[in-house]
Short mmCIF file of C-alpha atoms and ligand atoms in Angstrom, two decimals:
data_model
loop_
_atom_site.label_atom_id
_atom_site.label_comp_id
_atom_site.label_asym_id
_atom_site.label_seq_id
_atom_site.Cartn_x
_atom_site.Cartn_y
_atom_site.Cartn_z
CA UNK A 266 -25.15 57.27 60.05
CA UNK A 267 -28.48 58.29 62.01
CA UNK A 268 -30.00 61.72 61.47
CA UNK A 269 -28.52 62.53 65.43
CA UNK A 270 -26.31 64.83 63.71
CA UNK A 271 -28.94 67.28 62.68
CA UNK A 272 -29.85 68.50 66.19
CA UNK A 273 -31.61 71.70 66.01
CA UNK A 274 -27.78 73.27 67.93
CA UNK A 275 -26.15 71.41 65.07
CA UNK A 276 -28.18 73.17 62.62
CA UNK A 277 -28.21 76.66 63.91
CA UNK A 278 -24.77 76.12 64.30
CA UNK A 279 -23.82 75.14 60.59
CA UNK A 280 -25.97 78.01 59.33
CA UNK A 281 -24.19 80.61 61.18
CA UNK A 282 -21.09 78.96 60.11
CA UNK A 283 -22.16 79.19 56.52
CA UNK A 284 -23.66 82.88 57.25
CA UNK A 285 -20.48 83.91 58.41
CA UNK A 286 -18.37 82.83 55.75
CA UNK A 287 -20.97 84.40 53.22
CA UNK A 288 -22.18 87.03 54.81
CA UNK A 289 -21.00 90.59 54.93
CA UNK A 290 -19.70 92.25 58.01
CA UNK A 291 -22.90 94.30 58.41
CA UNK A 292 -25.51 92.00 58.13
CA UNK A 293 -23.58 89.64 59.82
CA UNK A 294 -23.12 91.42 63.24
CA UNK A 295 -26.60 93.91 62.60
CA UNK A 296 -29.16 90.75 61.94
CA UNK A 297 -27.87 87.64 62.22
CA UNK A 298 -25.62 87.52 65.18
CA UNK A 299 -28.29 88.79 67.66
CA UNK A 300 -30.93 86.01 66.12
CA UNK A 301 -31.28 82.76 67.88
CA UNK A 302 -32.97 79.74 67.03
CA UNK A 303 -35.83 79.01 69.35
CA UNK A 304 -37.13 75.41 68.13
CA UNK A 305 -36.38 73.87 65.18
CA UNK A 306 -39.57 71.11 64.31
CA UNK A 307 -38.60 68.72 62.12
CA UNK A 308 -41.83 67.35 61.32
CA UNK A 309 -43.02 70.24 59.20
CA UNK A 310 -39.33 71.90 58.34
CA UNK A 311 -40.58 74.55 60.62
CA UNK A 312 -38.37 77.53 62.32
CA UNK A 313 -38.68 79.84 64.49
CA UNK A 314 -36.42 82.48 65.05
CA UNK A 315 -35.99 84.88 68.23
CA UNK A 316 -34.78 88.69 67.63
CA UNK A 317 -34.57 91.48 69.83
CA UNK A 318 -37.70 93.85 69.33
CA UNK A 319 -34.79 96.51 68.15
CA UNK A 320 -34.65 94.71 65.50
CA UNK A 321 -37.07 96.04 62.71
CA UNK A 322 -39.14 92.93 61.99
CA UNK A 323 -39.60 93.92 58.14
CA UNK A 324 -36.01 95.08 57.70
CA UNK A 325 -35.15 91.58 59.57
CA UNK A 326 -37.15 89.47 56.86
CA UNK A 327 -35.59 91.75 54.18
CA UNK A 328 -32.13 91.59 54.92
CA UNK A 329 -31.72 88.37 56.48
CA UNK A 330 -34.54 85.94 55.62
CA UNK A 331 -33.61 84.91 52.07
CA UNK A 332 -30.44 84.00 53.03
CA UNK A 333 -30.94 82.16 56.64
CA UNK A 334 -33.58 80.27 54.13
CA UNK A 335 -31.20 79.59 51.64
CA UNK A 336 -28.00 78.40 55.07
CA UNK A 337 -30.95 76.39 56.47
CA UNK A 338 -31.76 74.49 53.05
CA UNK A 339 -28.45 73.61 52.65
CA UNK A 340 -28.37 72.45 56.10
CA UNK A 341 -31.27 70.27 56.13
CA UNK A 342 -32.25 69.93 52.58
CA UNK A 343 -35.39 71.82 52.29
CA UNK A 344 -36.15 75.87 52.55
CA UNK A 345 -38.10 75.73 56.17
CA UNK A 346 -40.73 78.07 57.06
CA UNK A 347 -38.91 80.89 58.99
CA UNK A 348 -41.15 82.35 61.66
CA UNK A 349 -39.78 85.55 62.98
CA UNK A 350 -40.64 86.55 67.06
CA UNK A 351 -39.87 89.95 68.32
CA UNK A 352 -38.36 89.52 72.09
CA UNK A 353 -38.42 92.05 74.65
CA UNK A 354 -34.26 92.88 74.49
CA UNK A 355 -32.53 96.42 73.94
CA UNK A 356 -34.54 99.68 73.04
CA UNK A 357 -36.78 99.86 70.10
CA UNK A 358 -34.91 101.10 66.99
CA UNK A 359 -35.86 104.68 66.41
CA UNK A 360 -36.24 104.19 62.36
CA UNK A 361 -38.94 101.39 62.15
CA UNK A 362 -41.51 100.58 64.48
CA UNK A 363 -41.30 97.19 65.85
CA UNK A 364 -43.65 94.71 64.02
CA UNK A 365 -46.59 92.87 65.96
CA UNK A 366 -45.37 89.58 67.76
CA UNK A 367 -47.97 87.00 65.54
CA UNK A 368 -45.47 84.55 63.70
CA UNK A 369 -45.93 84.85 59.74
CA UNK A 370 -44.82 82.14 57.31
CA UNK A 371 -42.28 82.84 54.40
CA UNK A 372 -41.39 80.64 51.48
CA UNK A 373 -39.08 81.06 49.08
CA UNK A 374 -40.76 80.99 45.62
CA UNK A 375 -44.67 79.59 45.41
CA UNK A 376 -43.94 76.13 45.34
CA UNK A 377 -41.30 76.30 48.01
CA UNK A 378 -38.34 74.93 46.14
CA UNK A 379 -34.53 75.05 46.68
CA UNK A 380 -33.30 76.74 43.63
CA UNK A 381 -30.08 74.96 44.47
CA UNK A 382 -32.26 71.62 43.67
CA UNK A 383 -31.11 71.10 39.89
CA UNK A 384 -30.64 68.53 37.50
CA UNK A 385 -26.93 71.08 37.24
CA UNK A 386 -26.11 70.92 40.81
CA UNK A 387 -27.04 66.55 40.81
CA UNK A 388 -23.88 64.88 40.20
CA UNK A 389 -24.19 61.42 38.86
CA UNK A 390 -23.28 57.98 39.77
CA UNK A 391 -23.95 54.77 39.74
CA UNK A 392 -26.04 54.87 42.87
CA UNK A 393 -28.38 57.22 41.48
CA UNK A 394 -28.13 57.43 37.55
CA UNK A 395 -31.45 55.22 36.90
CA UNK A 396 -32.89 57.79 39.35
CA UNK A 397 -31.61 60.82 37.14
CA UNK A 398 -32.12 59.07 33.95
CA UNK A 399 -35.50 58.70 34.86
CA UNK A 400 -36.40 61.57 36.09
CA UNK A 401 -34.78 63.58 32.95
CA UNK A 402 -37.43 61.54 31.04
CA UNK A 403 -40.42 62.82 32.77
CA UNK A 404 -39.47 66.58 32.03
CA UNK A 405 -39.13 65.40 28.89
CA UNK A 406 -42.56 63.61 28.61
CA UNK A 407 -44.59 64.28 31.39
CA UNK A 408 -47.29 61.93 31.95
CA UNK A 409 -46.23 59.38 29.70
CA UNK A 410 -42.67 58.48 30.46
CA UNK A 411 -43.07 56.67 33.78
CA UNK A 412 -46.16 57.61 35.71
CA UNK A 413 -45.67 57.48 38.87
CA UNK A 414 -42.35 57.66 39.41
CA UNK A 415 -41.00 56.23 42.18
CA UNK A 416 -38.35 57.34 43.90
CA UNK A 417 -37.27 55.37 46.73
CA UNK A 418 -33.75 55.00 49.22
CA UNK A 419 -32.33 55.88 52.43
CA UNK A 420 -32.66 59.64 53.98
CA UNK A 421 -30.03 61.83 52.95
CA UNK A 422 -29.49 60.30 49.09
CA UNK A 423 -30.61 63.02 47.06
CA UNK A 424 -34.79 62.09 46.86
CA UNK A 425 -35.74 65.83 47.31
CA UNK A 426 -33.31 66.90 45.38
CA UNK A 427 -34.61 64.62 42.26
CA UNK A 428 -37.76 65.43 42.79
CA UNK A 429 -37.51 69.15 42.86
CA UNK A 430 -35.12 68.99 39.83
CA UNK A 431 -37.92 67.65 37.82
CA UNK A 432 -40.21 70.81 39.20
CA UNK A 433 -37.18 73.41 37.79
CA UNK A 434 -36.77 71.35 34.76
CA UNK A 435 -40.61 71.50 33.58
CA UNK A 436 -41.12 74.62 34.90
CA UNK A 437 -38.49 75.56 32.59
CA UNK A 438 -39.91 73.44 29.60
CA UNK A 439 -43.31 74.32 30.39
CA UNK A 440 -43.76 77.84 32.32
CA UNK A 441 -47.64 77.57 32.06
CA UNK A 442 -47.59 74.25 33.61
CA UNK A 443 -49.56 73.59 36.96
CA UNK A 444 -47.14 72.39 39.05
CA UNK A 445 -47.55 71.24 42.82
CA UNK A 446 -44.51 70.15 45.14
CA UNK A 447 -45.71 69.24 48.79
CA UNK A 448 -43.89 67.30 51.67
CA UNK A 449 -46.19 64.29 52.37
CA UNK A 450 -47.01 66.11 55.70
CA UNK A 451 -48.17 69.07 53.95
CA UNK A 452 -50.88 67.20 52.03
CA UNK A 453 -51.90 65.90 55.51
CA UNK A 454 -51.99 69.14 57.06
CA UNK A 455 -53.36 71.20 53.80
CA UNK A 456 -56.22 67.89 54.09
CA UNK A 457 -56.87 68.14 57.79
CA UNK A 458 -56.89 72.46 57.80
CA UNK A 459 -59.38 71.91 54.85
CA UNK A 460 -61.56 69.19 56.79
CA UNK A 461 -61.98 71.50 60.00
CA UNK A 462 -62.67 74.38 57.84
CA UNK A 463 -65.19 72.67 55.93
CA UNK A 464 -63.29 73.57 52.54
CA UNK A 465 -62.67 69.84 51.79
CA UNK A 466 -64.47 70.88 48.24
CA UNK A 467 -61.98 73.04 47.23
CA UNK A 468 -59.33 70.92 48.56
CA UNK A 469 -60.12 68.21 46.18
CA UNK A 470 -60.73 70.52 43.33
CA UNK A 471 -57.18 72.36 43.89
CA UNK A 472 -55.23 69.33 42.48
CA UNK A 473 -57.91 68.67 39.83
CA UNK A 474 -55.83 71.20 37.26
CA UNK A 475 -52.42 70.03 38.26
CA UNK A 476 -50.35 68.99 35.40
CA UNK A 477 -47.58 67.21 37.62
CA UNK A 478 -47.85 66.37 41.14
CA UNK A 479 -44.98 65.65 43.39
CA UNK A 480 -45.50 64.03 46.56
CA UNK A 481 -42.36 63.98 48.86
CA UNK A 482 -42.03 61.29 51.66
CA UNK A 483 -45.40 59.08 50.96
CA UNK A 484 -44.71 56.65 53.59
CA UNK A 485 -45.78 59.64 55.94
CA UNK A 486 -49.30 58.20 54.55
CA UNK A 487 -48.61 55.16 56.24
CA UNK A 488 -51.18 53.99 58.76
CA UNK A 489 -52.97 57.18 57.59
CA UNK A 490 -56.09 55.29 56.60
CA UNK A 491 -58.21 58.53 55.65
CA UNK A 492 -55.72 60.40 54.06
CA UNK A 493 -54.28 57.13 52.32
CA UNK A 494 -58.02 56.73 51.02
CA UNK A 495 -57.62 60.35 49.94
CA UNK A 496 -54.78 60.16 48.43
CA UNK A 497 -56.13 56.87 46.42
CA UNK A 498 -58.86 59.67 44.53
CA UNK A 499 -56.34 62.43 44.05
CA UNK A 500 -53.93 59.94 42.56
CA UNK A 501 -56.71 58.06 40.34
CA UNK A 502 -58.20 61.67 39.21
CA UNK A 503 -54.61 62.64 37.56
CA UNK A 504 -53.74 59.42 36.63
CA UNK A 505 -56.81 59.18 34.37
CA UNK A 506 -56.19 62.48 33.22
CA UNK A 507 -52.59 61.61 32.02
CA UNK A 508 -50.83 63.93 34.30
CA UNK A 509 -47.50 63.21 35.69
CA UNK A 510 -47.28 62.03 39.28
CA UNK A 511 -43.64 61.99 41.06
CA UNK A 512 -43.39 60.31 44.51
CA UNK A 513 -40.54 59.42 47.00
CA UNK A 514 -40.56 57.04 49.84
CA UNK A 515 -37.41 55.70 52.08
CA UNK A 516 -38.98 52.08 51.68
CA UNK A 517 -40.25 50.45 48.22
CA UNK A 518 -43.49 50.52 47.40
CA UNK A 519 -44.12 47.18 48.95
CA UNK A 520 -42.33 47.78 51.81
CA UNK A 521 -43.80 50.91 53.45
CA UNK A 522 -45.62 49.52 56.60
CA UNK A 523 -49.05 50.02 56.84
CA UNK A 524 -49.85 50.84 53.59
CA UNK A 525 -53.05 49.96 51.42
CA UNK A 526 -52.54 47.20 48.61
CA UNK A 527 -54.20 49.54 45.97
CA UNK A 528 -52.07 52.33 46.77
CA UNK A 529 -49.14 49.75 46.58
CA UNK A 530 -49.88 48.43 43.30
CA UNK A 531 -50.13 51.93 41.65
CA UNK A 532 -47.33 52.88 43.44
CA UNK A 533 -46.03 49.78 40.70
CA UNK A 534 -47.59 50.80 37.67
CA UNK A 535 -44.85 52.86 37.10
CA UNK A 536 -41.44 52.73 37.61
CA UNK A 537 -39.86 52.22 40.91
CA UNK A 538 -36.14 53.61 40.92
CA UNK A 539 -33.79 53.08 43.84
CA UNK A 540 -31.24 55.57 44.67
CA UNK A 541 -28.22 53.79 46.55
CA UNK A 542 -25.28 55.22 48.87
CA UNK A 543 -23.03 56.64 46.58
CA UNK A 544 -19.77 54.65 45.88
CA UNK A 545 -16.31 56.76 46.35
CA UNK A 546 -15.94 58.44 43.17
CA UNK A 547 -18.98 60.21 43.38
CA UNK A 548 -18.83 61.32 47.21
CA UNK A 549 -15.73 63.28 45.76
CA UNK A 550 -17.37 64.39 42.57
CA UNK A 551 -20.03 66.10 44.91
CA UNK A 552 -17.36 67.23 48.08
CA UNK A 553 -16.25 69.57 45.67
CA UNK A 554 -19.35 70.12 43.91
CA UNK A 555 -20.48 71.63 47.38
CA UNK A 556 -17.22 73.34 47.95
CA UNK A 557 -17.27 75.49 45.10
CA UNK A 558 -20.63 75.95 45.22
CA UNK A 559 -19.81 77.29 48.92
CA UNK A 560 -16.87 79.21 47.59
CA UNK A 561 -14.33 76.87 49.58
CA UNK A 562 -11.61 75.49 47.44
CA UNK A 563 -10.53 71.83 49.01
CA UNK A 564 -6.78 70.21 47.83
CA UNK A 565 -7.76 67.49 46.48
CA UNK A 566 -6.16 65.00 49.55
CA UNK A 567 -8.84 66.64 51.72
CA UNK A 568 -11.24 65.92 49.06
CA UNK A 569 -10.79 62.76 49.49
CA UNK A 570 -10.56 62.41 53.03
CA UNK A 571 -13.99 63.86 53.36
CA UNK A 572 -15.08 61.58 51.05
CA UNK A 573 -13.86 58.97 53.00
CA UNK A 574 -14.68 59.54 55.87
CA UNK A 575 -17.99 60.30 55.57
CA UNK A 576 -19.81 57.03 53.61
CA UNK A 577 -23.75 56.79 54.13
CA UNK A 578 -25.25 60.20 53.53
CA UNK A 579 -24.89 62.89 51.05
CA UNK A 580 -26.66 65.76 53.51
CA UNK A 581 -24.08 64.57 56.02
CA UNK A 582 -21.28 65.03 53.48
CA UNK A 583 -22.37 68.55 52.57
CA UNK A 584 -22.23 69.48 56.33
CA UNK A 585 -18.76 68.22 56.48
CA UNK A 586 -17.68 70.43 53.86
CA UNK A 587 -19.31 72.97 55.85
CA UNK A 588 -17.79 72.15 59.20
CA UNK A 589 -14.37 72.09 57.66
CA UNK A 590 -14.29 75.32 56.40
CA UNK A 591 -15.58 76.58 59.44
CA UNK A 592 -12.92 75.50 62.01
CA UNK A 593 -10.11 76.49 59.21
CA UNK A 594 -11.86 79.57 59.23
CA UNK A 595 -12.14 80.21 63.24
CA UNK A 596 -8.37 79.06 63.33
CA UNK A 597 -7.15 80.82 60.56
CA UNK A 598 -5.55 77.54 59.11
CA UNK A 599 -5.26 76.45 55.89
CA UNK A 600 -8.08 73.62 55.48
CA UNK A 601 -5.58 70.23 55.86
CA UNK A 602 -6.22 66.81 56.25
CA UNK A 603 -5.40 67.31 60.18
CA UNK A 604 -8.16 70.42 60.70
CA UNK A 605 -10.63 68.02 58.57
CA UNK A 606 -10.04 65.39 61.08
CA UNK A 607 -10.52 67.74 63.93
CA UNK A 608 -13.58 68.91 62.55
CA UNK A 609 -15.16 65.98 61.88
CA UNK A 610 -14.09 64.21 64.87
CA UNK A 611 -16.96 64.71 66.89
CA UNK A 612 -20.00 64.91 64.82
CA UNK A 613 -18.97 61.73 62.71
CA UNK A 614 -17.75 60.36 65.42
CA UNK A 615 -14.27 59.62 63.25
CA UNK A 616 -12.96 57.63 65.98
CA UNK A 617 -15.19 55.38 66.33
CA UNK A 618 -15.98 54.73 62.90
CA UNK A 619 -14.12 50.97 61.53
CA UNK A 620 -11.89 53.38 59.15
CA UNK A 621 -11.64 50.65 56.42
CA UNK A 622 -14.00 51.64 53.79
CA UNK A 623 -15.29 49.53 51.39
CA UNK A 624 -13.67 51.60 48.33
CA UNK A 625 -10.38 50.14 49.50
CA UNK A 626 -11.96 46.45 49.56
CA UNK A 627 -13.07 47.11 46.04
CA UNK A 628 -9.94 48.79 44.93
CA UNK A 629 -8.07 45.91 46.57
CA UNK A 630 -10.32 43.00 45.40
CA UNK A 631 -10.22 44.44 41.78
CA UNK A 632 -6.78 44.89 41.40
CA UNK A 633 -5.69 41.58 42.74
CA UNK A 634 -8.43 40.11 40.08
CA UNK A 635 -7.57 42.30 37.50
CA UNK A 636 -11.43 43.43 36.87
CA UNK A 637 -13.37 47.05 37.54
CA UNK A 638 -15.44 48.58 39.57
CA UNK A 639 -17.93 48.61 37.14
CA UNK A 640 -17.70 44.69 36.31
CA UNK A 641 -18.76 44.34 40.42
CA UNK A 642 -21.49 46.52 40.20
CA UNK A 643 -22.49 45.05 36.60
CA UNK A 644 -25.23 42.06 36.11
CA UNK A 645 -22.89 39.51 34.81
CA UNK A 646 -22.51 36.03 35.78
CA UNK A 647 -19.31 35.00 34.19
CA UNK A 648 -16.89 33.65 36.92
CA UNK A 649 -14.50 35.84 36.57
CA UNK A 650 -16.78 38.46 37.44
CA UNK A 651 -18.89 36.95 40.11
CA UNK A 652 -15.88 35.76 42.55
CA UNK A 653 -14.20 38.47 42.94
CA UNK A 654 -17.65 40.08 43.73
CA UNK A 655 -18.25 37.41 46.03
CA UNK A 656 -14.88 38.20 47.84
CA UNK A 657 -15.34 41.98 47.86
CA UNK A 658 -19.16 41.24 49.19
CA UNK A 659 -17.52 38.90 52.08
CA UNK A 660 -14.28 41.34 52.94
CA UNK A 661 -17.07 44.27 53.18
CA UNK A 662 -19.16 42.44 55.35
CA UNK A 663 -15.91 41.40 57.45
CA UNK A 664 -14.10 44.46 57.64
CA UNK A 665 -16.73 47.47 57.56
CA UNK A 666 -20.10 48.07 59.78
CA UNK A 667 -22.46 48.11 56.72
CA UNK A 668 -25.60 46.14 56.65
CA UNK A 669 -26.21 43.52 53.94
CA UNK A 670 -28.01 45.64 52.22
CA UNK A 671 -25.97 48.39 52.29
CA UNK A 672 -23.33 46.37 50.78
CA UNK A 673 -26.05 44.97 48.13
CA UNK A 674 -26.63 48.35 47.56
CA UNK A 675 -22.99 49.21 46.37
CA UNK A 676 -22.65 46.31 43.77
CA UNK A 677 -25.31 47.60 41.92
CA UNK A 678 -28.48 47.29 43.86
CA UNK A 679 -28.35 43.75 45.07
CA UNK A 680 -30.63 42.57 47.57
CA UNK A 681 -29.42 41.74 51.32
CA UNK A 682 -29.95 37.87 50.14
CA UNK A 683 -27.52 37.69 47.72
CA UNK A 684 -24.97 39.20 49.83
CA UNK A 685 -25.64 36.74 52.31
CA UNK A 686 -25.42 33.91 49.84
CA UNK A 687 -22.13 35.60 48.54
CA UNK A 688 -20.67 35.73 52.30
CA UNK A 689 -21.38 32.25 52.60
CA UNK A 690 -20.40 30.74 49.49
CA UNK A 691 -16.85 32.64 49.91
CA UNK A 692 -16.80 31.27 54.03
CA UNK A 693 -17.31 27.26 52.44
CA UNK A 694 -15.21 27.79 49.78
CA UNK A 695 -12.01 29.30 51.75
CA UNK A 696 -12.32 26.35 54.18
CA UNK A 697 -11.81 23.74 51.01
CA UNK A 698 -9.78 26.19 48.97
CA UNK A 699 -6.45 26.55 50.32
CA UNK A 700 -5.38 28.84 47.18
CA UNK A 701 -8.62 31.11 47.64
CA UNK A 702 -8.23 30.80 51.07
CA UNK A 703 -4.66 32.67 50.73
CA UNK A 704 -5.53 35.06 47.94
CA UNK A 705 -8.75 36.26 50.24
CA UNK A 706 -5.98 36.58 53.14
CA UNK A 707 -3.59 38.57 50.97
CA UNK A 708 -6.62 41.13 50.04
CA UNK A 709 -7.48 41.67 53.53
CA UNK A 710 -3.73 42.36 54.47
CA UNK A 711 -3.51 44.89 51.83
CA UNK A 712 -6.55 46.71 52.67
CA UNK A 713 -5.76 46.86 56.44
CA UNK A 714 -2.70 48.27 55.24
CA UNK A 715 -4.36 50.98 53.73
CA UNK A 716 -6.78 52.08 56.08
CA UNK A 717 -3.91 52.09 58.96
P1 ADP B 963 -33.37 62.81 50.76
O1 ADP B 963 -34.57 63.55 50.29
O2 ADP B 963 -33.16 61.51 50.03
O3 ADP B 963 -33.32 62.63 52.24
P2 ADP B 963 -31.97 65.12 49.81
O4 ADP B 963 -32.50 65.20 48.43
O5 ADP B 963 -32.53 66.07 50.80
O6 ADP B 963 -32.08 63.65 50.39
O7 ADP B 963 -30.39 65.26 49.74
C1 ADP B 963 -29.59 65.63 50.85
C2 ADP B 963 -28.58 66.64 50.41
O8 ADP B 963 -27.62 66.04 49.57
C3 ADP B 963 -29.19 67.77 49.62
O9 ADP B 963 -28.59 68.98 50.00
C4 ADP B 963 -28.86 67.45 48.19
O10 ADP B 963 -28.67 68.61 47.40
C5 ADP B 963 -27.57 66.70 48.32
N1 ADP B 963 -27.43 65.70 47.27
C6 ADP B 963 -28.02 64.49 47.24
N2 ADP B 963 -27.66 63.81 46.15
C7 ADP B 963 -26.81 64.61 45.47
C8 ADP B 963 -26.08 64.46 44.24
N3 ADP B 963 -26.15 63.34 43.53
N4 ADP B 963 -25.32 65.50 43.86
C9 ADP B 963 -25.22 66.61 44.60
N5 ADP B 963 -25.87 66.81 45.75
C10 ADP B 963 -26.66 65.82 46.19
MG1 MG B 964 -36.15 64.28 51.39
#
C-alpha cells in the first residue's frame, strides 16, 4: 500500500476523528473545531494550523497543542512541528489579546519524541523481533553492543518507533546521558542553517558530547555529497569515541542509491537488522494494542478483519482502527464487521484489494502438510520443511499481489531470488508430479474457499 492514504485531508481528518472521540465537549467545539489545517509538509513533519484571531493564540497552544501533537503523531508517526496562524475571522476575544501572526515552533519534549514510542507499546513478531532484540541490547550496552545499528525496511514497519524506543529506554537507564534524535532532514537543515550562518563550528562541536546518536531516514543523505561527507566525520568522531550510533534507512546499507562506499561499509560494521511486514498474528496483537490504547474495545471478529484486511503497513493499520471507530461513532453503531468494511472501503480500497491473504495460504499449506508457521519461516532444509514452503511461496505469488520480496519477506526474510527459484521449482515439478500437482490444486481450492 502507497503512502496516498496520508493526504494532508486524510490526516486532518483522522486527527479530528481521534480529537473527537478524546476530547471533551469544551475544547472540542472552543479550539479545535474552528482550527483548520492549512498545509501539511511532509518533508520536514511540518504543520500549520489556521485559527480565528478570537482565538487567544497562547490559550490555543495551551489547551489544544499537546494534544493535536499527540492525534497528529499517531496519525503520521512522528510529533510535527505545529505552527499556529491567527486569521482575520470573528471579533477579538475580550480576555486575551490576540498574539502576533509570526509562526513559532513547538515540540513536545527536547528531543522531540513520541512518548507513545516504547519498547511497552512495540509488540513483537517475527517480522521485527531481531529488530527489538537488538535494539534492547544497545540500551543495555550502548556503544558496544552493535554500533551502528542498522535498522532497515519498508515505510510504515515500526523504524521510528525502534529507534525512539531505544532514546526512552536509555534515557531511562541513563538520565545524564547526551542523547540526540534527528530526522535525516533535520541534520541537513540544522547543517545548511549552520553553513549560512557561519556557525558550522559549533555545529560540528554540538554532536562532539553525544553519547548516542540516532539518525532517522539516512538514505535522505543520498546523493547529498556534502552532507554525506559530513556525516562521514560526525560518524567517525563518535565511533572512535565508543558512542552508540542508531540509524534507519528503507533500503540496506548497500542498497541506498547514491550513497558513498565508506559510508556503506560503516553502515556494515555493525549490525544491519531488517524489519519485515508483519505476518497475521501480530497485525492482531497490535489492532488491539492500538484499540485500547485509543480506548476502543474491538470483538475480536473485527479484530481480525482489520487485520486482514489491511496487510503491508502498520501506520496504515493504526489508521484503520481509527477510521473504524470513527464511522461507528458518527452512526451510533456498534463497531461490526459490516461498519469496518464500510469504513475501510475507500481508503484501502477493500474492493479492489485480491482478498486472499497470504495467512490463509500459510494456514492452508501448513495444515495440509501437517507443519507450522514457524517451520516456513525457519532456516531449515529438511524436505519436509522446504516443500511445503515452496508451495506456500508459489500459491502466494499466484493468488495475492505481493512482490517477491514481500513474500521473501514473510518466510523469514528470504530474498526475492529464492522465491523465484521456489515458484519455479514448484511450476516444473507440478507439470511431472501428478500427485503434487493435485495436492497444490486441493490447497488452492481451500483457500479460495476461505477468502470468498
Ligand atoms: P517507519 O518509521 O518504519 O515508517 P513507524 O515507526 O513510524 O514506521 O511506525 C508506523 C506506526 O506503526 C507507528 O505509529 C508505530 O507506533 C506503529 N508500529 C510499528 N510497529 C509496531 C509494533 N511492532 N507494535 C506496535 N506499533 C507499531
Ligand atoms: Mg520513520
Amino acid at each position: 500500500m502507497s503512502r496516498e492514504v496520508l493526504r494532508p485531508n486524510t490526516i486532518w481528518d483522522t486527527v479530528l476523528t481521534a480529537l473527537k472521540l478524546h476530547c471533551d465537549e469544551h475544547t472540542w467545539s472552543t479550539y479545535i473545531r474552528p482550527a483548520r489545517l492549512e498545509q501539511y509538509d511532509p518533508r520536514d513533519e511540518s504543520v500549520v494550523l489556521q485559527i480565528p484571531t478570537d482565538i487567544p493564540r497562547g490559550k490555543f497552544e495551551r489547551e489544544a497543542v499537546p494534544m493535536l501533537e499527540k492525534a497528529f503523531a499517531n496519525a503520521i508517526g512522528v510529533v510535527p512541528r505545529i505552527f499556529i496562524e491567527s486569521v482575520n475571522g470573528s471579533v477579538a476575544a475580550n480576555h486575551e489579546a490576540p498574539m502576533p501572526v509570526a509562526p513559532e515552533p513547538r515540540r513536545s519534549g527536547q528531543l522531540g519524541l513520541n512518548p507513545e514510542y516504547t519498547f511497552e507499546n512495540f509488540v513483537v513478531g517475527p517480522s521485527n523481533r531481531m529488530a527489538e532484540a537488538a535494539a534492547r541490547a544497545v540500551v543495555d550496552q550502548p556503544g558496544r553492543a552493535y554500533n551502528p545499528l542498522f535498522v532497515h525496511g519498508s515505510v510504515g514497519l515500526g523504524k521510528t518507533h525502534v529507534l525512539q524506543a531505544i532514546c526512552h529506554g536509555v534515557k531511562s537507564k541513563q538520565p545524564d546521558a547526551q542523547i540526540r534524535y534527528l530526522s535525516c532532514e533535520q541534520f541537513v537543515n540544522d547543517f545548511i542553517d549552520a553553513m549560512k550562518s557561519g556557525r558550522y563550528t559549533s555545529f560540528r562541536r554540538a554532536f562532539r558530547g553525544i553519547d548516542l546518536l540516532i539518525i532517522d531516514d539516512i538514505h535522505f543523505l543520498s546523493s547529498k555529497e556534502q552532507m554525506q561527507e559530513e556525516f562521514f566525520h560526525t560518524f567517525n568522531d563518535l565511533y572512535n569515541a565508543n558512542k552508540q550510533i542508531v540509524i534507519s534507512s528503507d533500503s540496506p546499507p548497500k542498497d541506498i542509491p547514491e550513497m558513498e562506499e565508506r559510508l556503506i561499509s560503516r553502515f556494515m560494521w555493525g549490525l544491519p537488522v531488517k524489519i519485515d511486514a508483519p505476518v497475521r498474528e501480530t497485525r492482531e496483537a497490535i489492532v488491539m494494542k492500538v484499540a485500547e490504547r485509543r480506548g476502543v474495545s474491538l470483538a475480536r471478529e473485527v479484530v481480525e478483519f482489520i487485520a486482514q484486511t489491511v496487510t503491508s503497513n502498520i501506520r496504515e493499520l493504526e489508521g484503520a482502527v481509527t477510521q473504524v471507530a470513527a464511522l461507528a461513532g458518527m452512526l451510533r453503531k456498534p463497531i461490526s464487521i459490516s461498519v469496518a468494511r464500510e469504513a475501510l472501503k475507500e481508503s484501502v480500497g477493500l474492493d479492489a484489494v485480491r482478498r486472499t491473504s497470504i495467512d490463509d495460504i500459510v494456514d492452508m499449506t501448513c495444515k495440509h502438510f501437517g507443519v507450522r508457521l514457524s517451520d516456513l519461516q525457519s532456516q531449515r532444509r529438511s524436505r519436509n520443511v522446504t516443500l511445503p514452503r515452496q508451495v506456500a511461496m508459489f500459491l502466494a505469488k499466484k493468488l495475492t499481489n505481493k512482490t517477491l520480496g514481500e513474500i521473501g519477506g514473510f518466510f523469514g526474510g528470504r530474498d526475492h531470488t529464492t522465491v523465484l527459484h521456489s515458484i519455479r521449482k514448484i511450476n516444473e515439478d507440478i507439470g511431472t508430479s501428478q500427485e503434487l500437482g493435485q495436492r497444490v490444486a486441493l490447497i488452492e481450492r481451500e483457500v479460495e474457499r476461505r477468502s470468498q
